[in-house]
Amino acid sequence: MVFVILFALVLLALFLPSWWAGWVLRRYSTEREDYPGTGGEFARHLLDRFDMGHVQVEETNGGDHYDPMAKAVRLSPEYLNGRSLTAVTVAAHEVGHAIQDHRGYTPLAWRTRLVSVAGSAEKLGAALMMLAPLLLLVTRRPAGGLIMLLGGALSFGAAALVHLVTLPVELDASYRRAMPILASGYLPKEDLAPARRILTACAFTYVAASLASMLNLWRWLAILRR
């Protein structure tokens, strides 16, 4: 019974934040005729306002993000071309990352470097996990299993570390950058509380991803201790 309760709590911790975030984003995705521009136009305006004319605004199907290497704010089509509260708020959040980069925000630089290193570690881990069964079959020794466990720890450990570093960067972009901008006259007062909920929802997606990565890492570490 205790195991079932713990399992249910883990499932809630993993899936509830993502579900709630998606629900909030959809709730405020209704087009607003009273907004003067789209999310993409708002992003362009803010970038120019903060002397970042060199940063591009681009469409993406790979998730809304700011690319510090390419100097580009990338928005999904519904936010780039939409006039909803969600579109405007997400655009402000991604511009918040561009402001971090422009002003030399150190945690963003750490995350950028870490993502590159973690990507290599995950690839190495995946390769080790694929190689392990073959090595075990050829040698008939437990070395293959150990290599597989090492690969899993590398892969999920790298992902967990990236998510842990990412969350504070996301919170800064939302609450120290985007929210003050939106509250400075860009949104009517009645839209400020929903905008904050949208920014919280964006952060919750990283909370869910971090919990999933930590759970996977804990599972592999538990196996290694046996």
JSON list of C-alpha atoms in Angstrom, two decimals:
[
{"chain": "A", "resi": 1, "resn": "MET", "atom": "CA", "xyz": [0.00, 0.00, 0.00]},
{"chain": "A", "resi": 2, "resn": "VAL", "atom": "CA", "xyz": [2.81, 2.41, 0.90]},
{"chain": "A", "resi": 3, "resn": "PHE", "atom": "CA", "xyz": [4.54, 1.60, -2.38]},
{"chain": "A", "resi": 4, "resn": "VAL", "atom": "CA", "xyz": [1.36, 2.37, -4.34]},
{"chain": "A", "resi": 5, "resn": "ILE", "atom": "CA", "xyz": [0.98, 5.73, -2.57]},
{"chain": "A", "resi": 6, "resn": "LEU", "atom": "CA", "xyz": [4.62, 6.62, -3.21]},
{"chain": "A", "resi": 7, "resn": "PHE", "atom": "CA", "xyz": [4.30, 5.59, -6.85]},
{"chain": "A", "resi": 8, "resn": "ALA", "atom": "CA", "xyz": [1.19, 7.76, -7.24]},
{"chain": "A", "resi": 9, "resn": "LEU", "atom": "CA", "xyz": [2.97, 10.74, -5.65]},
{"chain": "A", "resi": 10, "resn": "VAL", "atom": "CA", "xyz": [5.92, 10.32, -8.01]},
{"chain": "A", "resi": 11, "resn": "LEU", "atom": "CA", "xyz": [3.58, 10.24, -11.01]},
{"chain": "A", "resi": 12, "resn": "LEU", "atom": "CA", "xyz": [1.83, 13.38, -9.79]},
{"chain": "A", "resi": 13, "resn": "ALA", "atom": "CA", "xyz": [5.16, 15.15, -9.27]},
{"chain": "A", "resi": 14, "resn": "LEU", "atom": "CA", "xyz": [6.30, 14.21, -12.77]},
{"chain": "A", "resi": 15, "resn": "PHE", "atom": "CA", "xyz": [3.16, 14.86, -14.80]},
{"chain": "A", "resi": 16, "resn": "LEU", "atom": "CA", "xyz": [1.08, 17.40, -12.88]},
{"chain": "A", "resi": 17, "resn": "PRO", "atom": "CA", "xyz": [3.44, 20.38, -13.48]},
{"chain": "A", "resi": 18, "resn": "SER", "atom": "CA", "xyz": [3.54, 19.72, -17.24]},
{"chain": "A", "resi": 19, "resn": "TRP", "atom": "CA", "xyz": [-0.22, 19.26, -17.44]},
{"chain": "A", "resi": 20, "resn": "TRP", "atom": "CA", "xyz": [-0.88, 22.42, -15.44]},
{"chain": "A", "resi": 21, "resn": "ALA", "atom": "CA", "xyz": [1.61, 24.43, -17.53]},
{"chain": "A", "resi": 22, "resn": "GLY", "atom": "CA", "xyz": [-0.02, 23.32, -20.77]},
{"chain": "A", "resi": 23, "resn": "TRP", "atom": "CA", "xyz": [-3.47, 24.14, -19.41]},
{"chain": "A", "resi": 24, "resn": "VAL", "atom": "CA", "xyz": [-2.42, 27.67, -18.39]},
{"chain": "A", "resi": 25, "resn": "LEU", "atom": "CA", "xyz": [-0.76, 28.37, -21.76]},
{"chain": "A", "resi": 26, "resn": "ARG", "atom": "CA", "xyz": [-3.84, 27.21, -23.65]},
{"chain": "A", "resi": 27, "resn": "ARG", "atom": "CA", "xyz": [-6.22, 29.14, -21.38]},
{"chain": "A", "resi": 28, "resn": "TYR", "atom": "CA", "xyz": [-4.71, 32.49, -22.34]},
{"chain": "A", "resi": 29, "resn": "SER", "atom": "CA", "xyz": [-4.09, 31.73, -26.02]},
{"chain": "A", "resi": 30, "resn": "THR", "atom": "CA", "xyz": [-7.27, 33.45, -27.21]},
{"chain": "A", "resi": 31, "resn": "GLU", "atom": "CA", "xyz": [-6.57, 36.13, -29.81]},
{"chain": "A", "resi": 32, "resn": "ARG", "atom": "CA", "xyz": [-6.84, 39.68, -28.46]},
{"chain": "A", "resi": 33, "resn": "GLU", "atom": "CA", "xyz": [-7.96, 42.39, -30.87]},
{"chain": "A", "resi": 34, "resn": "ASP", "atom": "CA", "xyz": [-6.97, 45.06, -28.34]},
{"chain": "A", "resi": 35, "resn": "TYR", "atom": "CA", "xyz": [-3.30, 44.12, -28.58]},
{"chain": "A", "resi": 36, "resn": "PRO", "atom": "CA", "xyz": [-1.39, 46.30, -31.06]},
{"chain": "A", "resi": 37, "resn": "GLY", "atom": "CA", "xyz": [0.94, 43.56, -32.33]},
{"chain": "A", "resi": 38, "resn": "THR", "atom": "CA", "xyz": [1.87, 39.90, -32.41]},
{"chain": "A", "resi": 39, "resn": "GLY", "atom": "CA", "xyz": [4.28, 38.10, -30.10]},
{"chain": "A", "resi": 40, "resn": "GLY", "atom": "CA", "xyz": [6.97, 38.33, -32.77]},
{"chain": "A", "resi": 41, "resn": "GLU", "atom": "CA", "xyz": [6.42, 42.06, -33.27]},
{"chain": "A", "resi": 42, "resn": "PHE", "atom": "CA", "xyz": [6.52, 42.61, -29.52]},
{"chain": "A", "resi": 43, "resn": "ALA", "atom": "CA", "xyz": [9.80, 40.69, -29.28]},
{"chain": "A", "resi": 44, "resn": "ARG", "atom": "CA", "xyz": [11.26, 42.81, -32.08]},
{"chain": "A", "resi": 45, "resn": "HIS", "atom": "CA", "xyz": [10.12, 45.99, -30.34]},
{"chain": "A", "resi": 46, "resn": "LEU", "atom": "CA", "xyz": [11.67, 44.99, -27.02]},
{"chain": "A", "resi": 47, "resn": "LEU", "atom": "CA", "xyz": [14.96, 43.93, -28.60]},
{"chain": "A", "resi": 48, "resn": "ASP", "atom": "CA", "xyz": [15.23, 47.30, -30.35]},
{"chain": "A", "resi": 49, "resn": "ARG", "atom": "CA", "xyz": [14.26, 49.12, -27.15]},
{"chain": "A", "resi": 50, "resn": "PHE", "atom": "CA", "xyz": [17.09, 47.44, -25.23]},
{"chain": "A", "resi": 51, "resn": "ASP", "atom": "CA", "xyz": [19.68, 48.11, -27.97]},
{"chain": "A", "resi": 52, "resn": "MET", "atom": "CA", "xyz": [19.71, 44.56, -29.31]},
{"chain": "A", "resi": 53, "resn": "GLY", "atom": "CA", "xyz": [19.00, 45.22, -32.96]},
{"chain": "A", "resi": 54, "resn": "HIS", "atom": "CA", "xyz": [21.52, 42.51, -33.84]},
{"chain": "A", "resi": 55, "resn": "VAL", "atom": "CA", "xyz": [19.33, 39.81, -32.25]},
{"chain": "A", "resi": 56, "resn": "GLN", "atom": "CA", "xyz": [16.99, 38.17, -34.74]},
{"chain": "A", "resi": 57, "resn": "VAL", "atom": "CA", "xyz": [13.39, 37.02, -34.20]},
{"chain": "A", "resi": 58, "resn": "GLU", "atom": "CA", "xyz": [12.79, 33.71, -35.94]},
{"chain": "A", "resi": 59, "resn": "GLU", "atom": "CA", "xyz": [10.10, 31.04, -36.27]},
{"chain": "A", "resi": 60, "resn": "THR", "atom": "CA", "xyz": [10.78, 27.59, -34.86]},
{"chain": "A", "resi": 61, "resn": "ASN", "atom": "CA", "xyz": [9.06, 24.26, -34.47]},
{"chain": "A", "resi": 62, "resn": "GLY", "atom": "CA", "xyz": [11.58, 23.16, -31.85]},
{"chain": "A", "resi": 63, "resn": "GLY", "atom": "CA", "xyz": [10.16, 24.95, -28.81]},
{"chain": "A", "resi": 64, "resn": "ASP", "atom": "CA", "xyz": [10.35, 28.61, -27.83]},
{"chain": "A", "resi": 65, "resn": "HIS", "atom": "CA", "xyz": [13.86, 29.62, -26.80]},
{"chain": "A", "resi": 66, "resn": "TYR", "atom": "CA", "xyz": [16.68, 32.12, -27.06]},
{"chain": "A", "resi": 67, "resn": "ASP", "atom": "CA", "xyz": [19.83, 30.91, -28.82]},
{"chain": "A", "resi": 68, "resn": "PRO", "atom": "CA", "xyz": [22.83, 32.74, -27.32]},
{"chain": "A", "resi": 69, "resn": "MET", "atom": "CA", "xyz": [25.17, 31.37, -29.98]},
{"chain": "A", "resi": 70, "resn": "ALA", "atom": "CA", "xyz": [23.09, 32.49, -32.99]},
{"chain": "A", "resi": 71, "resn": "LYS", "atom": "CA", "xyz": [21.76, 35.59, -31.16]},
{"chain": "A", "resi": 72, "resn": "ALA", "atom": "CA", "xyz": [18.18, 34.75, -32.03]},
{"chain": "A", "resi": 73, "resn": "VAL", "atom": "CA", "xyz": [14.84, 34.72, -30.21]},
{"chain": "A", "resi": 74, "resn": "ARG", "atom": "CA", "xyz": [12.91, 31.77, -31.63]},
{"chain": "A", "resi": 75, "resn": "LEU", "atom": "CA", "xyz": [9.14, 31.50, -31.22]},
{"chain": "A", "resi": 76, "resn": "SER", "atom": "CA", "xyz": [6.68, 28.83, -32.31]},
{"chain": "A", "resi": 77, "resn": "PRO", "atom": "CA", "xyz": [4.28, 29.93, -35.09]},
{"chain": "A", "resi": 78, "resn": "GLU", "atom": "CA", "xyz": [1.29, 30.45, -32.77]},
{"chain": "A", "resi": 79, "resn": "TYR", "atom": "CA", "xyz": [3.31, 32.81, -30.58]},
{"chain": "A", "resi": 80, "resn": "LEU", "atom": "CA", "xyz": [5.28, 34.50, -33.34]},
{"chain": "A", "resi": 81, "resn": "ASN", "atom": "CA", "xyz": [2.12, 35.38, -35.26]},
{"chain": "A", "resi": 82, "resn": "GLY", "atom": "CA", "xyz": [-0.45, 35.36, -32.46]},
{"chain": "A", "resi": 83, "resn": "ARG", "atom": "CA", "xyz": [-1.88, 38.31, -30.52]},
{"chain": "A", "resi": 84, "resn": "SER", "atom": "CA", "xyz": [-2.79, 36.39, -27.38]},
{"chain": "A", "resi": 85, "resn": "LEU", "atom": "CA", "xyz": [-1.65, 37.07, -23.82]},
{"chain": "A", "resi": 86, "resn": "THR", "atom": "CA", "xyz": [0.33, 33.83, -23.94]},
{"chain": "A", "resi": 87, "resn": "ALA", "atom": "CA", "xyz": [2.09, 34.90, -27.15]},
{"chain": "A", "resi": 88, "resn": "VAL", "atom": "CA", "xyz": [3.07, 38.30, -25.75]},
{"chain": "A", "resi": 89, "resn": "THR", "atom": "CA", "xyz": [4.18, 36.89, -22.38]},
{"chain": "A", "resi": 90, "resn": "VAL", "atom": "CA", "xyz": [6.25, 34.07, -23.90]},
{"chain": "A", "resi": 91, "resn": "ALA", "atom": "CA", "xyz": [7.89, 36.58, -26.25]},
{"chain": "A", "resi": 92, "resn": "ALA", "atom": "CA", "xyz": [8.80, 38.79, -23.28]},
{"chain": "A", "resi": 93, "resn": "HIS", "atom": "CA", "xyz": [10.23, 35.78, -21.45]},
{"chain": "A", "resi": 94, "resn": "GLU", "atom": "CA", "xyz": [12.51, 34.85, -24.37]},
{"chain": "A", "resi": 95, "resn": "VAL", "atom": "CA", "xyz": [13.59, 38.46, -24.75]},
{"chain": "A", "resi": 96, "resn": "GLY", "atom": "CA", "xyz": [14.41, 38.26, -21.04]},
{"chain": "A", "resi": 97, "resn": "HIS", "atom": "CA", "xyz": [17.02, 35.64, -21.93]},
{"chain": "A", "resi": 98, "resn": "ALA", "atom": "CA", "xyz": [18.40, 37.92, -24.64]},
{"chain": "A", "resi": 99, "resn": "ILE", "atom": "CA", "xyz": [18.72, 40.69, -22.04]},
{"chain": "A", "resi": 100, "resn": "GLN", "atom": "CA", "xyz": [20.57, 38.27, -19.75]},
{"chain": "A", "resi": 101, "resn": "ASP", "atom": "CA", "xyz": [23.01, 37.52, -22.55]},
{"chain": "A", "resi": 102, "resn": "HIS", "atom": "CA", "xyz": [23.38, 41.18, -23.52]},
{"chain": "A", "resi": 103, "resn": "ARG", "atom": "CA", "xyz": [24.17, 42.18, -19.94]},
{"chain": "A", "resi": 104, "resn": "GLY", "atom": "CA", "xyz": [26.55, 39.32, -19.25]},
{"chain": "A", "resi": 105, "resn": "TYR", "atom": "CA", "xyz": [24.37, 37.36, -16.83]},
{"chain": "A", "resi": 106, "resn": "THR", "atom": "CA", "xyz": [26.84, 34.73, -15.60]},
{"chain": "A", "resi": 107, "resn": "PRO", "atom": "CA", "xyz": [24.41, 31.83, -14.90]},
{"chain": "A", "resi": 108, "resn": "LEU", "atom": "CA", "xyz": [23.23, 31.96, -18.53]},
{"chain": "A", "resi": 109, "resn": "ALA", "atom": "CA", "xyz": [26.84, 31.65, -19.71]},
{"chain": "A", "resi": 110, "resn": "TRP", "atom": "CA", "xyz": [27.31, 28.69, -17.36]},
{"chain": "A", "resi": 111, "resn": "ARG", "atom": "CA", "xyz": [24.19, 27.03, -18.73]},
{"chain": "A", "resi": 112, "resn": "THR", "atom": "CA", "xyz": [25.30, 27.58, -22.33]},
{"chain": "A", "resi": 113, "resn": "ARG", "atom": "CA", "xyz": [28.66, 25.92, -21.66]},
{"chain": "A", "resi": 114, "resn": "LEU", "atom": "CA", "xyz": [27.08, 23.16, -19.61]},
{"chain": "A", "resi": 115, "resn": "VAL", "atom": "CA", "xyz": [24.56, 22.31, -22.34]},
{"chain": "A", "resi": 116, "resn": "SER", "atom": "CA", "xyz": [27.42, 21.71, -24.76]},
{"chain": "A", "resi": 117, "resn": "VAL", "atom": "CA", "xyz": [29.33, 19.51, -22.30]},
{"chain": "A", "resi": 118, "resn": "ALA", "atom": "CA", "xyz": [26.18, 17.68, -21.18]},
{"chain": "A", "resi": 119, "resn": "GLY", "atom": "CA", "xyz": [25.23, 16.98, -24.78]},
{"chain": "A", "resi": 120, "resn": "SER", "atom": "CA", "xyz": [28.57, 15.25, -25.32]},
{"chain": "A", "resi": 121, "resn": "ALA", "atom": "CA", "xyz": [28.19, 13.32, -22.05]},
{"chain": "A", "resi": 122, "resn": "GLU", "atom": "CA", "xyz": [24.71, 12.14, -23.02]},
{"chain": "A", "resi": 123, "resn": "LYS", "atom": "CA", "xyz": [25.95, 10.96, -26.42]},
{"chain": "A", "resi": 124, "resn": "LEU", "atom": "CA", "xyz": [28.82, 9.10, -24.76]},
{"chain": "A", "resi": 125, "resn": "GLY", "atom": "CA", "xyz": [26.45, 7.58, -22.24]},
{"chain": "A", "resi": 126, "resn": "ALA", "atom": "CA", "xyz": [24.05, 6.44, -24.97]},
{"chain": "A", "resi": 127, "resn": "ALA", "atom": "CA", "xyz": [26.94, 4.92, -26.95]},
{"chain": "A", "resi": 128, "resn": "LEU", "atom": "CA", "xyz": [28.15, 3.02, -23.87]},
{"chain": "A", "resi": 129, "resn": "MET", "atom": "CA", "xyz": [24.66, 1.71, -23.21]},
{"chain": "A", "resi": 130, "resn": "MET", "atom": "CA", "xyz": [24.38, 0.48, -26.81]},
{"chain": "A", "resi": 131, "resn": "LEU", "atom": "CA", "xyz": [27.84, -1.09, -26.69]},
{"chain": "A", "resi": 132, "resn": "ALA", "atom": "CA", "xyz": [27.37, -2.87, -23.36]},
{"chain": "A", "resi": 133, "resn": "PRO", "atom": "CA", "xyz": [25.12, -5.78, -24.51]},
{"chain": "A", "resi": 134, "resn": "LEU", "atom": "CA", "xyz": [27.51, -6.57, -27.37]},
{"chain": "A", "resi": 135, "resn": "LEU", "atom": "CA", "xyz": [30.50, -6.52, -25.02]},
{"chain": "A", "resi": 136, "resn": "LEU", "atom": "CA", "xyz": [28.64, -8.72, -22.55]},
{"chain": "A", "resi": 137, "resn": "LEU", "atom": "CA", "xyz": [27.80, -11.19, -25.32]},
{"chain": "A", "resi": 138, "resn": "VAL", "atom": "CA", "xyz": [31.38, -11.34, -26.63]},
{"chain": "A", "resi": 139, "resn": "THR", "atom": "CA", "xyz": [33.29, -11.46, -23.35]},
{"chain": "A", "resi": 140, "resn": "ARG", "atom": "CA", "xyz": [30.64, -13.17, -21.19]},
{"chain": "A", "resi": 141, "resn": "ARG", "atom": "CA", "xyz": [31.85, -11.02, -18.32]},
{"chain": "A", "resi": 142, "resn": "PRO", "atom": "CA", "xyz": [29.98, -8.47, -16.17]},
{"chain": "A", "resi": 143, "resn": "ALA", "atom": "CA", "xyz": [32.05, -5.60, -17.62]},
{"chain": "A", "resi": 144, "resn": "GLY", "atom": "CA", "xyz": [29.32, -5.02, -20.19]},
{"chain": "A", "resi": 145, "resn": "GLY", "atom": "CA", "xyz": [26.73, -4.47, -17.51]},
{"chain": "A", "resi": 146, "resn": "LEU", "atom": "CA", "xyz": [28.98, -2.07, -15.64]},
{"chain": "A", "resi": 147, "resn": "ILE", "atom": "CA", "xyz": [29.57, -0.08, -18.82]},
{"chain": "A", "resi": 148, "resn": "MET", "atom": "CA", "xyz": [25.83, 0.11, -19.40]},
{"chain": "A", "resi": 149, "resn": "LEU", "atom": "CA", "xyz": [25.27, 1.41, -15.87]},
{"chain": "A", "resi": 150, "resn": "LEU", "atom": "CA", "xyz": [28.03, 3.97, -16.31]},
{"chain": "A", "resi": 151, "resn": "GLY", "atom": "CA", "xyz": [26.41, 5.07, -19.57]},
{"chain": "A", "resi": 152, "resn": "GLY", "atom": "CA", "xyz": [23.05, 5.49, -17.90]},
{"chain": "A", "resi": 153, "resn": "ALA", "atom": "CA", "xyz": [24.53, 7.51, -15.06]},
{"chain": "A", "resi": 154, "resn": "LEU", "atom": "CA", "xyz": [26.37, 9.75, -17.53]},
{"chain": "A", "resi": 155, "resn": "SER", "atom": "CA", "xyz": [23.29, 10.32, -19.68]},
{"chain": "A", "resi": 156, "resn": "PHE", "atom": "CA", "xyz": [20.73, 11.00, -16.97]},
{"chain": "A", "resi": 157, "resn": "GLY", "atom": "CA", "xyz": [23.21, 12.72, -14.67]},
{"chain": "A", "resi": 158, "resn": "ALA", "atom": "CA", "xyz": [24.14, 15.23, -17.38]},
{"chain": "A", "resi": 159, "resn": "ALA", "atom": "CA", "xyz": [20.47, 15.93, -18.11]},
{"chain": "A", "resi": 160, "resn": "ALA", "atom": "CA", "xyz": [19.68, 16.40, -14.42]},
{"chain": "A", "resi": 161, "resn": "LEU", "atom": "CA", "xyz": [22.56, 18.86, -13.99]},
{"chain": "A", "resi": 162, "resn": "VAL", "atom": "CA", "xyz": [21.43, 20.92, -16.99]},
{"chain": "A", "resi": 163, "resn": "HIS", "atom": "CA", "xyz": [17.87, 21.15, -15.64]},
{"chain": "A", "resi": 164, "resn": "LEU", "atom": "CA", "xyz": [19.07, 22.16, -12.18]},
{"chain": "A", "resi": 165, "resn": "VAL", "atom": "CA", "xyz": [21.13, 25.00, -13.64]},
{"chain": "A", "resi": 166, "resn": "THR", "atom": "CA", "xyz": [18.38, 25.95, -16.10]},
{"chain": "A", "resi": 167, "resn": "LEU", "atom": "CA", "xyz": [15.62, 26.55, -13.55]},
{"chain": "A", "resi": 168, "resn": "PRO", "atom": "CA", "xyz": [17.19, 29.60, -11.81]},
{"chain": "A", "resi": 169, "resn": "VAL", "atom": "CA", "xyz": [18.00, 31.10, -15.24]},
{"chain": "A", "resi": 170, "resn": "GLU", "atom": "CA", "xyz": [14.38, 30.65, -16.32]},
{"chain": "A", "resi": 171, "resn": "LEU", "atom": "CA", "xyz": [13.04, 32.19, -13.10]},
{"chain": "A", "resi": 172, "resn": "ASP", "atom": "CA", "xyz": [15.32, 35.21, -13.55]},
{"chain": "A", "resi": 173, "resn": "ALA", "atom": "CA", "xyz": [14.17, 35.68, -17.16]},
{"chain": "A", "resi": 174, "resn": "SER", "atom": "CA", "xyz": [10.54, 35.50, -16.07]},
{"chain": "A", "resi": 175, "resn": "TYR", "atom": "CA", "xyz": [10.38, 37.50, -12.86]},
{"chain": "A", "resi": 176, "resn": "ARG", "atom": "CA", "xyz": [13.39, 39.86, -12.96]},
{"chain": "A", "resi": 177, "resn": "ARG", "atom": "CA", "xyz": [13.25, 40.61, -16.69]},
{"chain": "A", "resi": 178, "resn": "ALA", "atom": "CA", "xyz": [9.93, 39.85, -18.39]},
{"chain": "A", "resi": 179, "resn": "MET", "atom": "CA", "xyz": [7.44, 40.67, -15.62]},
{"chain": "A", "resi": 180, "resn": "PRO", "atom": "CA", "xyz": [8.75, 44.20, -14.87]},
{"chain": "A", "resi": 181, "resn": "ILE", "atom": "CA", "xyz": [8.71, 44.93, -18.61]},
{"chain": "A", "resi": 182, "resn": "LEU", "atom": "CA", "xyz": [5.12, 43.74, -19.02]},
{"chain": "A", "resi": 183, "resn": "ALA", "atom": "CA", "xyz": [4.07, 45.72, -15.94]},
{"chain": "A", "resi": 184, "resn": "SER", "atom": "CA", "xyz": [5.66, 48.94, -17.20]},
{"chain": "A", "resi": 185, "resn": "GLY", "atom": "CA", "xyz": [2.64, 49.79, -19.35]},
{"chain": "A", "resi": 186, "resn": "TYR", "atom": "CA", "xyz": [2.59, 47.11, -22.01]},
{"chain": "A", "resi": 187, "resn": "LEU", "atom": "CA", "xyz": [-0.28, 45.13, -20.47]},
{"chain": "A", "resi": 188, "resn": "PRO", "atom": "CA", "xyz": [-3.50, 46.36, -18.86]},
{"chain": "A", "resi": 189, "resn": "LYS", "atom": "CA", "xyz": [-3.60, 45.81, -15.12]},
{"chain": "A", "resi": 190, "resn": "GLU", "atom": "CA", "xyz": [-6.14, 42.99, -15.36]},
{"chain": "A", "resi": 191, "resn": "ASP", "atom": "CA", "xyz": [-3.70, 40.99, -17.53]},
{"chain": "A", "resi": 192, "resn": "LEU", "atom": "CA", "xyz": [-0.75, 41.18, -15.14]},
{"chain": "A", "resi": 193, "resn": "ALA", "atom": "CA", "xyz": [-1.88, 38.39, -12.79]},
{"chain": "A", "resi": 194, "resn": "PRO", "atom": "CA", "xyz": [-2.59, 36.00, -15.71]},
{"chain": "A", "resi": 195, "resn": "ALA", "atom": "CA", "xyz": [0.78, 36.93, -17.24]},
{"chain": "A", "resi": 196, "resn": "ARG", "atom": "CA", "xyz": [2.48, 35.97, -13.98]},
{"chain": "A", "resi": 197, "resn": "ARG", "atom": "CA", "xyz": [0.64, 32.64, -14.07]},
{"chain": "A", "resi": 198, "resn": "ILE", "atom": "CA", "xyz": [1.91, 32.06, -17.60]},
{"chain": "A", "resi": 199, "resn": "LEU", "atom": "CA", "xyz": [5.48, 32.78, -16.52]},
{"chain": "A", "resi": 200, "resn": "THR", "atom": "CA", "xyz": [5.06, 30.42, -13.55]},
{"chain": "A", "resi": 201, "resn": "ALA", "atom": "CA", "xyz": [3.71, 27.76, -15.91]},
{"chain": "A", "resi": 202, "resn": "CYS", "atom": "CA", "xyz": [6.78, 28.12, -18.12]},
{"chain": "A", "resi": 203, "resn": "ALA", "atom": "CA", "xyz": [9.00, 27.56, -15.09]},
{"chain": "A", "resi": 204, "resn": "PHE", "atom": "CA", "xyz": [6.96, 24.52, -14.05]},
{"chain": "A", "resi": 205, "resn": "THR", "atom": "CA", "xyz": [7.83, 22.75, -17.29]},
{"chain": "A", "resi": 206, "resn": "TYR", "atom": "CA", "xyz": [11.48, 22.87, -16.20]},
{"chain": "A", "resi": 207, "resn": "VAL", "atom": "CA", "xyz": [10.54, 21.69, -12.71]},
{"chain": "A", "resi": 208, "resn": "ALA", "atom": "CA", "xyz": [8.90, 18.62, -14.25]},
{"chain": "A", "resi": 209, "resn": "ALA", "atom": "CA", "xyz": [11.88, 17.97, -16.51]},
{"chain": "A", "resi": 210, "resn": "SER", "atom": "CA", "xyz": [14.28, 18.35, -13.59]},
{"chain": "A", "resi": 211, "resn": "LEU", "atom": "CA", "xyz": [12.27, 15.93, -11.44]},
{"chain": "A", "resi": 212, "resn": "ALA", "atom": "CA", "xyz": [12.20, 13.36, -14.24]},
{"chain": "A", "resi": 213, "resn": "SER", "atom": "CA", "xyz": [15.96, 13.62, -14.77]},
{"chain": "A", "resi": 214, "resn": "MET", "atom": "CA", "xyz": [16.65, 13.39, -11.04]},
{"chain": "A", "resi": 215, "resn": "LEU", "atom": "CA", "xyz": [14.41, 10.33, -10.78]},
{"chain": "A", "resi": 216, "resn": "ASN", "atom": "CA", "xyz": [16.25, 8.61, -13.64]},
{"chain": "A", "resi": 217, "resn": "LEU", "atom": "CA", "xyz": [19.62, 9.50, -12.11]},
{"chain": "A", "resi": 218, "resn": "TRP", "atom": "CA", "xyz": [18.52, 8.19, -8.69]},
{"chain": "A", "resi": 219, "resn": "ARG", "atom": "CA", "xyz": [17.39, 4.93, -10.33]},
{"chain": "A", "resi": 220, "resn": "TRP", "atom": "CA", "xyz": [20.78, 4.40, -11.99]},
{"chain": "A", "resi": 221, "resn": "LEU", "atom": "CA", "xyz": [22.69, 5.29, -8.85]},
{"chain": "A", "resi": 222, "resn": "ALA", "atom": "CA", "xyz": [20.56, 2.82, -6.89]},
{"chain": "A", "resi": 223, "resn": "ILE", "atom": "CA", "xyz": [21.46, 0.11, -9.40]},
{"chain": "A", "resi": 224, "resn": "LEU", "atom": "CA", "xyz": [25.16, 1.00, -9.17]},
{"chain": "A", "resi": 225, "resn": "ARG", "atom": "CA", "xyz": [25.10, 0.63, -5.37]},
{"chain": "A", "resi": 226, "resn": "ARG", "atom": "CA", "xyz": [23.90, -2.99, -5.63]}
]
